[in-house]
Amino acid sequence: MVINNKERAEMLRQLAGTNVSLCIQCGRCSANCPVAWKMDVLPHRFVYELLNGGNVDVLLEAKSPWKCLSCFSCAERCPKGVSPAAIMEAVRLTHIRAQGNNKLNPADLENYDDKMPQQAIVAAFRKFNK
Ligand code: SF4
Ligand code: SF4
């Protein structure tokens, strides 16, 4: 079944379960993300693209969800209670389900390198063991 951009945005919104319509695009989530410097698409954009029925492909093709530590700093600092972390998780889940699997393929972690914080390893374990 082929679904369009709007339907995929809705699917991600439902998977994430966070209210993106509250976002005021202040950027605090990205400013407080400890690995933003390693991300190709910043956390606030994950909200923005769902908010405006934007380019979901940008989110699904981004490396950022695999850099994300699941630390929830973005959600903690959001003045509107939005959780970019939940959208990162929704994107990861979308990829994992597309593989017909409940687990992450170790090859997907190829972007981890020796400059990543140790917490990334812990987060990777969580993703492996879903
Ligand atoms: S998700 Fe929250 S912190 Fe991030 S841009 Fe939107 S309102 Fe600001
Ligand atoms: S949960 Fe992910 S996106 Fe949010 S602040 Fe932590 S590392 Fe960044």
PDB file of C-alpha atoms and ligand atoms in Angstrom, residues 22-30 43-44 47 74 77-84, ligand 1:
ATOM      1  CA  LEU A  22       1.457  23.180  20.561  1.00  0.00           C
ATOM      2  CA  CYS A  23       4.947  23.874  19.217  1.00  0.00           C
ATOM      3  CA  ILE A  24       5.945  27.525  18.885  1.00  0.00           C
ATOM      4  CA  GLN A  25       9.232  26.731  17.102  1.00  0.00           C
ATOM      5  CA  CYS A  26      11.302  28.398  19.811  1.00  0.00           C
ATOM      6  CA  GLY A  27      14.204  25.999  19.200  1.00  0.00           C
ATOM      7  CA  ARG A  28      14.891  25.224  22.880  1.00  0.00           C
ATOM      8  CA  CYS A  29      14.716  21.508  22.194  1.00  0.00           C
ATOM      9  CA  SER A  30      17.537  21.715  19.666  1.00  0.00           C
ATOM     10  CA  PRO A  43      15.027  18.062  16.960  1.00  0.00           C
ATOM     11  CA  HIS A  44      12.829  21.155  16.412  1.00  0.00           C
ATOM     12  CA  VAL A  47       8.272  18.738  15.155  1.00  0.00           C
ATOM     13  CA  CYS A  74      14.397  18.186  24.584  1.00  0.00           C
ATOM     14  CA  ARG A  77      13.047  21.846  28.263  1.00  0.00           C
ATOM     15  CA  CYS A  78      10.097  22.366  25.925  1.00  0.00           C
ATOM     16  CA  PRO A  79       7.918  25.206  27.281  1.00  0.00           C
ATOM     17  CA  LYS A  80       4.867  23.695  25.588  1.00  0.00           C
ATOM     18  CA  GLY A  81       5.271  20.077  26.696  1.00  0.00           C
ATOM     19  CA  VAL A  82       6.076  18.750  23.220  1.00  0.00           C
ATOM     20  CA  SER A  83       8.422  15.774  22.942  1.00  0.00           C
ATOM     21  CA  PRO A  84      10.774  15.699  19.943  1.00  0.00           C
TER      22      PRO A  84
HETATM   23  S1  SF4 B   1       9.162  21.321  20.473  1.00  0.00           S
HETATM   24 FE1  SF4 B   1       9.050  22.735  22.209  1.00  0.00          FE
HETATM   25  S2  SF4 B   1      11.178  23.415  22.547  1.00  0.00           S
HETATM   26 FE2  SF4 B   1      11.065  22.496  20.482  1.00  0.00          FE
HETATM   27  S3  SF4 B   1      10.686  24.220  19.120  1.00  0.00           S
HETATM   28 FE3  SF4 B   1       8.667  23.356  19.671  1.00  0.00          FE
HETATM   29  S4  SF4 B   1       7.981  24.563  21.457  1.00  0.00           S
HETATM   30 FE4  SF4 B   1      10.193  24.927  21.221  1.00  0.00          FE
END
